Structures are given as C-alpha cells and as structure tokens.
C-alpha cells in the first residue's frame, strides 16, 4: 500500500484515509496547510486502486498502515478519515487503540444500513444502483463512459464492496477518542448514519459545522474544517 508523505516530515504524524474514489496523492492539496500547522501528513492509497491482487478489506488496509508506521519508527499517531475513508480510519483506530491518540471523522459515512436508506445525493445513488445491479465488467464500462479513469473505477468498486459489507471487524467499543466533524445537511453522508455509528463508540465529540459537509469541502479554498483538525493535531 503506497503512502504519500506531505507537510512537515518532523511534525505530528497524521494518517489520512482519503474518500471514494481517491488515491493518496489527492492529499497533496493540503500539504502546505499541514506544513504550516506542523503536521506530518501520511495519505495511503488503498491497495486495490493500484491493481493489487489482494481481496479488498478493512483488515488489509489496517495491516499495511501498521507496517508502514513500524517501518518509519512511528509509535503513536493521529488518524483521520474523510467520507468513505472514515470507516477505514475507524477500523485502524479501533484495532490499534494503543497506537492512536485520536481519530477524526470528516463528513464520514456511517453505518451502511442507515447510509443506503438515507443518502440523497444523485451521484451517490447512481453509484449504489450501479454497483448493486451490475456485474463488475458492466460497472467498469459504465464508469468509463462517465469519465472515471480505470484505476479510480476499480478502486471505487473495491471500496463499496468493503463499505457495504460486514463491519464486524471494527471493534467500536475499543476505539480511542473520536471527533466527529460533520455537516447537518450533507446529502452524500447523511448525518443519521454517523449518529447510528457513534452510539457504538465509548468516547466521542461532535463538531457539527456546514464547513464539514461534502459541498463545503469541495468549494472551501480556505480548508476551514481541515485547518481546525490540523491545528488541533499539531498542538498535541
């Protein structure tokens, strides 16, 4: 699993699991902010985006993230997940609470059952229908006609296979402190699904803000929500 190192190499380590469909290098737009706020930003690309022959799973991402931290001598870090990357961040944090100072979920997907029932974003609904009613080959062909490159199309297929499957491997009761940054009216990540998820967490804190919704994150050139998280991480 490839990691993209951004920000301040000597800063406070933060592993950022990107959303769907995104590769780790998508975090490069936040490199300047991370450097400014003393954050060593590490953004992994989930292995199936690179055509890795591994079976998509939460476990393989957490295992390889742990190997990366060990190889770089990092004993403790913060972990963050945006959108579809949120459950991957929570999986890593819950399975390695001794290594994680805090977990940040930004506009994250919540429980799959509530997510699929309440999501209203037309593009997300299209993806759910596409993956739910088509073969892999047909889905890849359709995504290609939508202009999505093959690696991102394959990555999205793998992500949804994991995200809409079993979450039994996420021991939420073991999670460290989890900070929930979310927008009240996020059509892509309904707040109802994340509310269901946090009921399973022993410790959490809400940071509800419109700057933490998908729509605002896509257009906020000041990176307001990310700036708040990076600033908090950099002080710890």
CSV table of N, CA, C and O in Angstrom, one decimal, residues 39-135:
chain,number,residue,atom,x,y,z
A,39,UNK,N,2.2,19.4,10.8
A,39,UNK,CA,1.6,18.1,10.7
A,39,UNK,C,2.4,17.3,9.7
A,39,UNK,O,2.7,17.7,8.6
A,40,UNK,N,2.8,16.0,10.0
A,40,UNK,CA,3.3,15.1,9.1
A,40,UNK,C,2.2,14.3,8.5
A,40,UNK,O,1.7,13.4,9.1
A,41,UNK,N,1.7,14.7,7.3
A,41,UNK,CA,0.5,14.1,6.7
A,41,UNK,C,0.9,12.9,5.9
A,41,UNK,O,1.7,13.0,5.0
A,42,UNK,N,0.3,11.7,6.2
A,42,UNK,CA,0.6,10.5,5.5
A,42,UNK,C,-0.7,10.0,4.9
A,42,UNK,O,-1.7,9.6,5.7
A,43,UNK,N,-0.8,9.9,3.6
A,43,UNK,CA,-2.0,9.6,2.9
A,43,UNK,C,-1.9,8.3,2.1
A,43,UNK,O,-1.1,8.3,1.1
A,44,UNK,N,-2.5,7.2,2.6
A,44,UNK,CA,-2.3,5.9,1.9
A,44,UNK,C,-3.3,5.8,0.7
A,44,UNK,O,-4.4,6.4,0.7
A,45,UNK,N,-2.8,5.1,-0.3
A,45,UNK,CA,-3.7,4.7,-1.4
A,45,UNK,C,-4.1,3.2,-1.1
A,45,UNK,O,-3.3,2.3,-1.0
A,46,UNK,N,-5.4,3.0,-1.0
A,46,UNK,CA,-5.8,1.6,-0.7
A,46,UNK,C,-5.3,0.7,-1.8
A,46,UNK,O,-5.4,1.1,-3.0
A,47,UNK,N,-4.8,-0.5,-1.5
A,47,UNK,CA,-4.1,-1.3,-2.5
A,47,UNK,C,-4.8,-1.6,-3.7
A,47,UNK,O,-4.2,-1.8,-4.8
A,48,UNK,N,-6.1,-1.8,-3.7
A,48,UNK,CA,-6.9,-2.2,-4.9
A,48,UNK,C,-6.9,-1.1,-5.9
A,48,UNK,O,-7.2,-1.3,-7.1
A,49,UNK,N,-6.6,0.1,-5.5
A,49,UNK,CA,-6.6,1.2,-6.5
A,49,UNK,C,-5.3,1.0,-7.4
A,49,UNK,O,-5.3,1.6,-8.5
A,50,UNK,N,-4.3,0.3,-7.0
A,50,UNK,CA,-3.1,0.1,-7.8
A,50,UNK,C,-3.1,-1.3,-8.5
A,50,UNK,O,-2.1,-1.8,-8.9
A,51,UNK,N,-4.3,-1.9,-8.5
A,51,UNK,CA,-4.4,-3.2,-9.2
A,51,UNK,C,-3.8,-4.4,-8.3
A,51,UNK,O,-3.5,-5.4,-8.9
A,52,UNK,N,-3.6,-4.1,-7.1
A,52,UNK,CA,-3.1,-5.2,-6.2
A,52,UNK,C,-4.1,-6.3,-6.2
A,52,UNK,O,-5.3,-6.1,-6.3
A,53,UNK,N,-3.5,-7.6,-6.2
A,53,UNK,CA,-4.4,-8.7,-6.3
A,53,UNK,C,-5.0,-9.1,-4.9
A,53,UNK,O,-5.6,-10.2,-4.8
A,54,UNK,N,-4.8,-8.3,-3.9
A,54,UNK,CA,-5.4,-8.6,-2.6
A,54,UNK,C,-6.9,-8.4,-2.7
A,54,UNK,O,-7.5,-7.7,-3.5
A,55,UNK,N,-7.6,-9.2,-1.8
A,55,UNK,CA,-9.1,-9.0,-1.7
A,55,UNK,C,-9.3,-7.8,-0.9
A,55,UNK,O,-8.8,-7.5,0.2
A,56,UNK,N,-10.2,-6.9,-1.4
A,56,UNK,CA,-10.5,-5.6,-0.7
A,56,UNK,C,-11.0,-5.9,0.7
A,56,UNK,O,-11.9,-6.7,0.9
A,57,UNK,N,-10.5,-5.3,1.7
A,57,UNK,CA,-11.0,-5.5,3.1
A,57,UNK,C,-10.5,-4.4,4.0
A,57,UNK,O,-9.5,-3.7,3.7
A,58,UNK,N,-11.2,-4.2,5.1
A,58,UNK,CA,-10.6,-3.2,6.1
A,58,UNK,C,-9.3,-3.7,6.7
A,58,UNK,O,-8.4,-3.0,6.9
A,59,UNK,N,-9.2,-5.1,6.9
A,59,UNK,CA,-8.1,-5.6,7.5
A,59,UNK,C,-6.8,-5.4,6.8
A,59,UNK,O,-5.7,-5.1,7.4
A,60,UNK,N,-6.8,-5.5,5.5
A,60,UNK,CA,-5.5,-5.4,4.7
A,60,UNK,C,-5.0,-3.9,4.8
A,60,UNK,O,-3.8,-3.7,4.9
A,61,UNK,N,-5.9,-3.0,4.8
A,61,UNK,CA,-5.5,-1.6,4.9
A,61,UNK,C,-4.9,-1.3,6.3
A,61,UNK,O,-3.9,-0.6,6.4
A,62,UNK,N,-5.5,-1.8,7.3
A,62,UNK,CA,-5.0,-1.5,8.7
A,62,UNK,C,-3.7,-2.2,8.9
A,62,UNK,O,-2.7,-1.7,9.4
A,63,UNK,N,-3.6,-3.4,8.4
A,63,UNK,CA,-2.3,-4.2,8.5
A,63,UNK,C,-1.2,-3.5,7.8
A,63,UNK,O,-0.1,-3.3,8.4
A,64,UNK,N,-1.4,-3.0,6.6
A,64,UNK,CA,-0.3,-2.3,5.9
A,64,UNK,C,0.0,-1.0,6.4
A,64,UNK,O,1.1,-0.5,6.4
A,65,UNK,N,-1.0,-0.3,6.9
A,65,UNK,CA,-0.8,1.0,7.6
A,65,UNK,C,0.1,0.8,8.8
A,65,UNK,O,1.0,1.6,9.1
A,66,UNK,N,-0.2,-0.2,9.6
A,66,UNK,CA,0.6,-0.5,10.8
A,66,UNK,C,2.0,-0.9,10.4
A,66,UNK,O,3.0,-0.4,11.0
A,67,UNK,N,2.2,-1.6,9.3
A,67,UNK,CA,3.6,-2.0,8.8
A,67,UNK,C,4.3,-0.7,8.4
A,67,UNK,O,5.5,-0.6,8.7
A,68,UNK,N,3.6,0.3,7.8
A,68,UNK,CA,4.3,1.5,7.4
A,68,UNK,C,4.7,2.3,8.6
A,68,UNK,O,5.9,2.8,8.6
A,69,UNK,N,3.9,2.4,9.6
A,69,UNK,CA,4.2,3.1,10.8
A,69,UNK,C,5.4,2.5,11.5
A,69,UNK,O,6.4,3.2,11.9
A,70,UNK,N,5.4,1.1,11.6
A,70,UNK,CA,6.6,0.4,12.2
A,70,UNK,C,7.9,0.7,11.4
A,70,UNK,O,8.9,0.9,12.0
A,71,UNK,N,7.8,0.6,10.1
A,71,UNK,CA,9.0,0.8,9.3
A,71,UNK,C,9.5,2.2,9.4
A,71,UNK,O,10.7,2.4,9.2
A,72,UNK,N,8.7,3.2,9.8
A,72,UNK,CA,9.1,4.6,9.9
A,72,UNK,C,9.3,5.0,11.4
A,72,UNK,O,9.5,6.1,11.7
A,73,UNK,N,9.3,4.0,12.3
A,73,UNK,CA,9.6,4.3,13.7
A,73,UNK,C,8.5,5.2,14.4
A,73,UNK,O,8.9,5.9,15.3
A,74,UNK,N,7.3,5.1,13.9
A,74,UNK,CA,6.2,5.9,14.5
A,74,UNK,C,5.4,5.1,15.5
A,74,UNK,O,4.7,4.2,15.1
A,75,UNK,N,5.5,5.4,16.8
A,75,UNK,CA,4.8,4.6,17.8
A,75,UNK,C,3.4,5.1,18.0
A,75,UNK,O,2.5,4.3,18.4
A,76,UNK,N,3.2,6.4,17.8
A,76,UNK,CA,1.8,7.0,18.1
A,76,UNK,C,1.5,7.9,17.0
A,76,UNK,O,2.4,8.6,16.5
A,77,UNK,N,0.2,8.0,16.6
A,77,UNK,CA,-0.2,8.9,15.6
A,77,UNK,C,-1.6,9.3,15.8
A,77,UNK,O,-2.3,8.7,16.6
A,78,UNK,N,-2.1,10.3,15.0
A,78,UNK,CA,-3.5,10.6,14.9
A,78,UNK,C,-4.0,10.0,13.6
A,78,UNK,O,-3.2,9.8,12.7
A,79,UNK,N,-5.2,9.7,13.5
A,79,UNK,CA,-5.8,9.0,12.3
A,79,UNK,C,-7.1,9.8,11.9
A,79,UNK,O,-7.8,10.3,12.8
A,80,UNK,N,-7.2,10.0,10.6
A,80,UNK,CA,-8.3,10.7,10.1
A,80,UNK,C,-8.9,10.0,8.9
A,80,UNK,O,-8.2,9.4,8.1
A,81,UNK,N,-10.2,10.1,8.7
A,81,UNK,CA,-10.9,9.6,7.5
A,81,UNK,C,-11.9,10.5,7.0
A,81,UNK,O,-12.7,11.0,7.8
A,82,UNK,N,-11.9,10.7,5.7
A,82,UNK,CA,-12.9,11.6,5.1
A,82,UNK,C,-13.9,10.8,4.2
A,82,UNK,O,-13.4,9.9,3.5
A,83,UNK,N,-15.2,11.0,4.4
A,83,UNK,CA,-16.2,10.4,3.5
A,83,UNK,C,-16.0,8.9,3.6
A,83,UNK,O,-16.1,8.3,4.7
A,84,UNK,N,-15.8,8.2,2.5
A,84,UNK,CA,-15.7,6.7,2.5
A,84,UNK,C,-14.4,6.3,3.2
A,84,UNK,O,-14.3,5.1,3.5
A,85,UNK,N,-13.5,7.2,3.5
A,85,UNK,CA,-12.3,6.8,4.2
A,85,UNK,C,-12.5,6.7,5.7
A,85,UNK,O,-11.7,6.1,6.4
A,86,UNK,N,-13.6,7.3,6.2
A,86,UNK,CA,-13.9,7.3,7.6
A,86,UNK,C,-13.9,5.9,8.2
A,86,UNK,O,-13.3,5.7,9.3
A,87,UNK,N,-14.7,5.0,7.7
A,87,UNK,CA,-14.7,3.6,8.3
A,87,UNK,C,-13.4,3.0,8.3
A,87,UNK,O,-13.1,2.2,9.2
A,88,UNK,N,-12.5,3.2,7.3
A,88,UNK,CA,-11.2,2.7,7.3
A,88,UNK,C,-10.3,3.3,8.4
A,88,UNK,O,-9.6,2.5,9.1
A,89,UNK,N,-10.5,4.6,8.7
A,89,UNK,CA,-9.8,5.2,9.8
A,89,UNK,C,-10.3,4.6,11.1
A,89,UNK,O,-9.5,4.4,12.1
A,90,UNK,N,-11.6,4.4,11.2
A,90,UNK,CA,-12.2,3.9,12.5
A,90,UNK,C,-11.7,2.4,12.7
A,90,UNK,O,-11.5,2.0,13.8
A,91,UNK,N,-11.6,1.6,11.6
A,91,UNK,CA,-11.1,0.3,11.7
A,91,UNK,C,-9.7,0.3,12.3
A,91,UNK,O,-9.4,-0.5,13.2
A,92,UNK,N,-8.8,1.1,11.7
A,92,UNK,CA,-7.5,1.1,12.2
A,92,UNK,C,-7.4,1.5,13.6
A,92,UNK,O,-6.7,0.9,14.5
A,93,UNK,N,-8.1,2.6,14.0
A,93,UNK,CA,-8.1,3.2,15.3
A,93,UNK,C,-8.6,2.2,16.4
A,93,UNK,O,-8.1,2.0,17.5
A,94,UNK,N,-9.7,1.5,16.0
A,94,UNK,CA,-10.3,0.6,17.0
A,94,UNK,C,-9.5,-0.7,17.2
A,94,UNK,O,-9.6,-1.3,18.3
A,95,UNK,N,-8.8,-1.1,16.2
A,95,UNK,CA,-8.0,-2.3,16.3
A,95,UNK,C,-6.6,-2.0,16.8
A,95,UNK,O,-5.8,-2.9,17.2
A,96,UNK,N,-6.2,-0.7,16.9
A,96,UNK,CA,-4.9,-0.3,17.4
A,96,UNK,C,-5.0,0.9,18.3
A,96,UNK,O,-4.3,1.9,18.1
A,97,UNK,N,-5.8,0.8,19.4
A,97,UNK,CA,-6.0,2.0,20.2
A,97,UNK,C,-4.8,2.4,21.0
A,97,UNK,O,-4.7,3.6,21.3
A,98,UNK,N,-3.8,1.5,21.1
A,98,UNK,CA,-2.6,1.9,21.8
A,98,UNK,C,-1.7,2.7,20.9
A,98,UNK,O,-0.7,3.4,21.4
A,99,UNK,N,-1.9,2.7,19.6
A,99,UNK,CA,-1.1,3.5,18.7
A,99,UNK,C,-1.7,4.8,18.2
A,99,UNK,O,-1.1,5.6,17.6
A,100,UNK,N,-3.0,5.0,18.6
A,100,UNK,CA,-3.8,6.1,18.0
A,100,UNK,C,-4.1,7.1,19.2
A,100,UNK,O,-4.8,6.8,20.1
A,101,UNK,N,-3.7,8.4,19.0
A,101,UNK,CA,-4.0,9.4,20.0
A,101,UNK,C,-5.5,9.8,19.9
A,101,UNK,O,-6.1,10.0,20.9
A,102,UNK,N,-5.9,10.0,18.7
A,102,UNK,CA,-7.3,10.4,18.5
A,102,UNK,C,-7.7,10.1,17.0
A,102,UNK,O,-6.8,10.0,16.1
A,103,UNK,N,-9.0,9.8,16.8
A,103,UNK,CA,-9.5,9.6,15.4
A,103,UNK,C,-10.4,10.7,15.0
A,103,UNK,O,-11.3,11.1,15.8
A,104,UNK,N,-10.2,11.2,13.8
A,104,UNK,CA,-11.1,12.3,13.3
A,104,UNK,C,-11.9,11.8,12.1
A,104,UNK,O,-11.3,11.3,11.2
A,105,UNK,N,-13.2,11.9,12.2
A,105,UNK,CA,-14.1,11.5,11.0
A,105,UNK,C,-14.6,12.8,10.4
A,105,UNK,O,-15.4,13.5,11.1
A,106,UNK,N,-14.3,13.0,9.2
A,106,UNK,CA,-14.7,14.2,8.5
A,106,UNK,C,-15.7,13.9,7.4
A,106,UNK,O,-15.4,13.2,6.4
A,107,UNK,N,-17.0,14.4,7.5
A,107,UNK,CA,-18.0,14.1,6.5
A,107,UNK,C,-18.0,12.6,6.2
A,107,UNK,O,-18.2,12.2,5.1
A,108,UNK,N,-17.9,11.8,7.3
A,108,UNK,CA,-17.7,10.3,7.1
A,108,UNK,C,-19.0,9.6,6.9
A,108,UNK,O,-20.1,10.0,7.4
A,109,UNK,N,-18.9,8.5,6.1
A,109,UNK,CA,-20.0,7.5,6.0
A,109,UNK,C,-20.2,6.9,7.4
A,109,UNK,O,-19.2,6.6,8.1
A,110,UNK,N,-21.5,6.7,7.8
A,110,UNK,CA,-21.8,6.0,9.0
A,110,UNK,C,-22.2,4.5,8.7
A,110,UNK,O,-21.8,4.0,7.7
A,111,UNK,N,-23.0,4.0,9.5
A,111,UNK,CA,-23.4,2.6,9.3
A,111,UNK,C,-24.0,2.4,8.0
A,111,UNK,O,-24.8,3.2,7.5
A,112,UNK,N,-23.6,1.3,7.3
A,112,UNK,CA,-24.1,1.1,5.9
A,112,UNK,C,-25.6,1.0,5.7
A,112,UNK,O,-26.2,1.4,4.7
A,113,UNK,N,-26.3,0.3,6.7
A,113,UNK,CA,-27.7,0.2,6.6
A,113,UNK,C,-28.4,1.5,6.6
A,113,UNK,O,-29.3,1.8,5.7
A,114,UNK,N,-28.1,2.4,7.5
A,114,UNK,CA,-28.7,3.7,7.5
A,114,UNK,C,-28.2,4.6,6.4
A,114,UNK,O,-29.0,5.4,5.8
A,115,UNK,N,-27.0,4.5,6.0
A,115,UNK,CA,-26.4,5.2,4.9
A,115,UNK,C,-27.2,5.0,3.6
A,115,UNK,O,-27.6,5.9,2.9
A,116,UNK,N,-27.4,3.7,3.3
A,116,UNK,CA,-28.0,3.4,2.0
A,116,UNK,C,-29.5,3.8,2.0
A,116,UNK,O,-30.1,4.0,1.0
A,117,UNK,N,-30.1,3.8,3.2
A,117,UNK,CA,-31.5,4.2,3.3
A,117,UNK,C,-31.7,5.7,3.3
A,117,UNK,O,-32.8,6.1,2.8
A,118,UNK,N,-30.8,6.5,3.7
A,118,UNK,CA,-31.0,7.9,3.9
A,118,UNK,C,-30.2,8.8,2.9
A,118,UNK,O,-30.5,10.0,2.8
A,119,UNK,N,-29.2,8.3,2.2
A,119,UNK,CA,-28.4,9.1,1.3
A,119,UNK,C,-29.4,9.7,0.2
A,119,UNK,O,-30.2,9.0,-0.3
A,120,UNK,N,-29.1,10.9,-0.2
A,120,UNK,CA,-30.0,11.6,-1.2
A,120,UNK,C,-29.2,12.2,-2.4
A,120,UNK,O,-29.8,12.7,-3.3
A,121,UNK,N,-27.9,12.2,-2.3
A,121,UNK,CA,-27.0,12.7,-3.4
A,121,UNK,C,-27.2,11.9,-4.7
A,121,UNK,O,-27.0,10.7,-4.7
A,122,UNK,N,-27.7,12.5,-5.8
A,122,UNK,CA,-27.9,11.8,-7.0
A,122,UNK,C,-26.7,11.0,-7.5
A,122,UNK,O,-26.8,9.8,-7.9
A,123,UNK,N,-25.4,11.6,-7.5
A,123,UNK,CA,-24.3,10.8,-7.9
A,123,UNK,C,-24.1,9.5,-7.1
A,123,UNK,O,-23.7,8.5,-7.6
A,124,UNK,N,-24.2,9.7,-5.7
A,124,UNK,CA,-24.0,8.6,-4.8
A,124,UNK,C,-25.1,7.5,-5.1
A,124,UNK,O,-24.8,6.3,-5.1
A,125,UNK,N,-26.3,7.9,-5.3
A,125,UNK,CA,-27.4,7.0,-5.5
A,125,UNK,C,-27.1,6.3,-6.8
A,125,UNK,O,-27.4,5.0,-6.9
A,126,UNK,N,-26.6,7.0,-7.8
A,126,UNK,CA,-26.3,6.3,-9.1
A,126,UNK,C,-25.2,5.2,-8.9
A,126,UNK,O,-25.3,4.1,-9.4
A,127,UNK,N,-24.2,5.6,-8.1
A,127,UNK,CA,-23.1,4.6,-7.8
A,127,UNK,C,-23.7,3.3,-7.1
A,127,UNK,O,-23.4,2.2,-7.4
A,128,UNK,N,-24.5,3.6,-6.1
A,128,UNK,CA,-25.1,2.5,-5.3
A,128,UNK,C,-25.9,1.6,-6.2
A,128,UNK,O,-25.9,0.3,-6.1
A,129,UNK,N,-26.7,2.2,-7.1
A,129,UNK,CA,-27.5,1.4,-8.0
A,129,UNK,C,-26.6,0.6,-9.0
A,129,UNK,O,-26.8,-0.6,-9.3
A,130,UNK,N,-25.6,1.3,-9.5
A,130,UNK,CA,-24.7,0.7,-10.5
A,130,UNK,C,-24.0,-0.5,-9.9
A,130,UNK,O,-24.0,-1.6,-10.5
A,131,UNK,N,-23.4,-0.4,-8.7
A,131,UNK,CA,-22.7,-1.5,-8.1
A,131,UNK,C,-23.7,-2.6,-7.6
A,131,UNK,O,-23.2,-3.7,-7.4
A,132,UNK,N,-24.9,-2.2,-7.3
A,132,UNK,CA,-25.8,-3.2,-6.7
A,132,UNK,C,-26.5,-4.0,-7.8
A,132,UNK,O,-27.0,-5.1,-7.5
A,133,UNK,N,-26.5,-3.5,-9.0
A,133,UNK,CA,-27.3,-4.2,-10.1
A,133,UNK,C,-26.6,-4.6,-11.3
A,133,UNK,O,-27.1,-5.2,-12.2
A,134,UNK,N,-25.2,-4.4,-11.3
A,134,UNK,CA,-24.4,-4.7,-12.5
A,134,UNK,C,-23.2,-5.6,-12.1
A,134,UNK,O,-22.8,-5.7,-11.0
A,135,UNK,N,-22.8,-6.3,-13.1
A,135,UNK,CA,-21.5,-7.1,-12.9
A,135,UNK,C,-20.4,-6.1,-12.9
A,135,UNK,O,-20.5,-5.0,-13.2
